[in-house]
Amino acid sequence: VEHIGQDNWGRFSEDARGWLIEAEHNWHEWRFTKRGKEFAHTDWSQIALQFTKAIEHELVSRYGEACKKYGHDSYAGMPVTLGSVINFLGKAANGDAQHQETLEKIGRQVPDGKLVDRLHGLNRTFRNPAAHPGPFPLETLEGLRKELFQDRLLREIADKLL
């Protein structure tokens, strides 16, 4: 809560708040406690996925239907993903009138292009690598935490998109 403020924290659903708390707890346990040092952690993707799942849940629940309207559910019948929402928001931020009108109809503001760029970076640099085979070292998780908390991306998401 201290990272994003009480008002912004309240904008997240109960599920998302749970994932964020769990992710932070697991990071602390793995990183700093004796119990966490009982075995060597070489893959920190589980924690990254908890953080990004909270964001994906919030954005898909708010923008998913708008994405479906414009075919941003990449494959017919497949669920809308974080990437789908980011692409939709990017089109709106870049001036696409239909996407902007859709946001207006659902009571949402057109996001700033810089925020959409940061979301693309979150997805490309952290969420997708954590979800797919390959290493996800501690340094990458610490980069995600820096982006979310120190660089205030989580606060900006709550403030501008939720």
PDB file of N, CA, C and O in Angstrom, residues 30 32 71 76 87 117 139:
ATOM      1  N   TRP A  30      11.724 -15.346  -0.151  1.00  0.00           N
ATOM      2  CA  TRP A  30      12.775 -15.966  -0.961  1.00  0.00           C
ATOM      3  C   TRP A  30      14.077 -15.188  -0.856  1.00  0.00           C
ATOM      4  O   TRP A  30      15.158 -15.749  -0.886  1.00  0.00           O
ATOM      5  N   PHE A  32      15.112 -12.779   1.569  1.00  0.00           N
ATOM      6  CA  PHE A  32      15.719 -12.316   2.806  1.00  0.00           C
ATOM      7  C   PHE A  32      15.649 -13.265   3.998  1.00  0.00           C
ATOM      8  O   PHE A  32      16.322 -13.030   4.986  1.00  0.00           O
ATOM      9  N   GLY A  71     -11.632  -6.826 -32.283  1.00  0.00           N
ATOM     10  CA  GLY A  71     -10.856  -7.987 -32.700  1.00  0.00           C
ATOM     11  C   GLY A  71      -9.493  -8.092 -32.081  1.00  0.00           C
ATOM     12  O   GLY A  71      -8.608  -8.731 -32.631  1.00  0.00           O
ATOM     13  N   ALA A  76      -9.996 -15.885 -32.549  1.00  0.00           N
ATOM     14  CA  ALA A  76     -11.433 -15.924 -32.281  1.00  0.00           C
ATOM     15  C   ALA A  76     -11.733 -16.883 -31.134  1.00  0.00           C
ATOM     16  O   ALA A  76     -11.278 -18.016 -31.121  1.00  0.00           O
ATOM     17  N   ASN A  87      -2.381  -3.182 -26.803  1.00  0.00           N
ATOM     18  CA  ASN A  87      -2.510  -2.811 -28.215  1.00  0.00           C
ATOM     19  C   ASN A  87      -3.721  -1.922 -28.443  1.00  0.00           C
ATOM     20  O   ASN A  87      -3.661  -0.938 -29.184  1.00  0.00           O
ATOM     21  N   ASP A 117       3.474   3.033 -23.655  1.00  0.00           N
ATOM     22  CA  ASP A 117       4.836   2.548 -23.920  1.00  0.00           C
ATOM     23  C   ASP A 117       5.398   1.798 -22.712  1.00  0.00           C
ATOM     24  O   ASP A 117       6.056   0.767 -22.864  1.00  0.00           O
ATOM     25  N   GLU A 139      17.764 -10.593 -10.844  1.00  0.00           N
ATOM     26  CA  GLU A 139      18.004  -9.235 -11.345  1.00  0.00           C
ATOM     27  C   GLU A 139      16.826  -8.743 -12.184  1.00  0.00           C
ATOM     28  O   GLU A 139      16.476  -7.569 -12.132  1.00  0.00           O
TER      29      GLU A 139
END
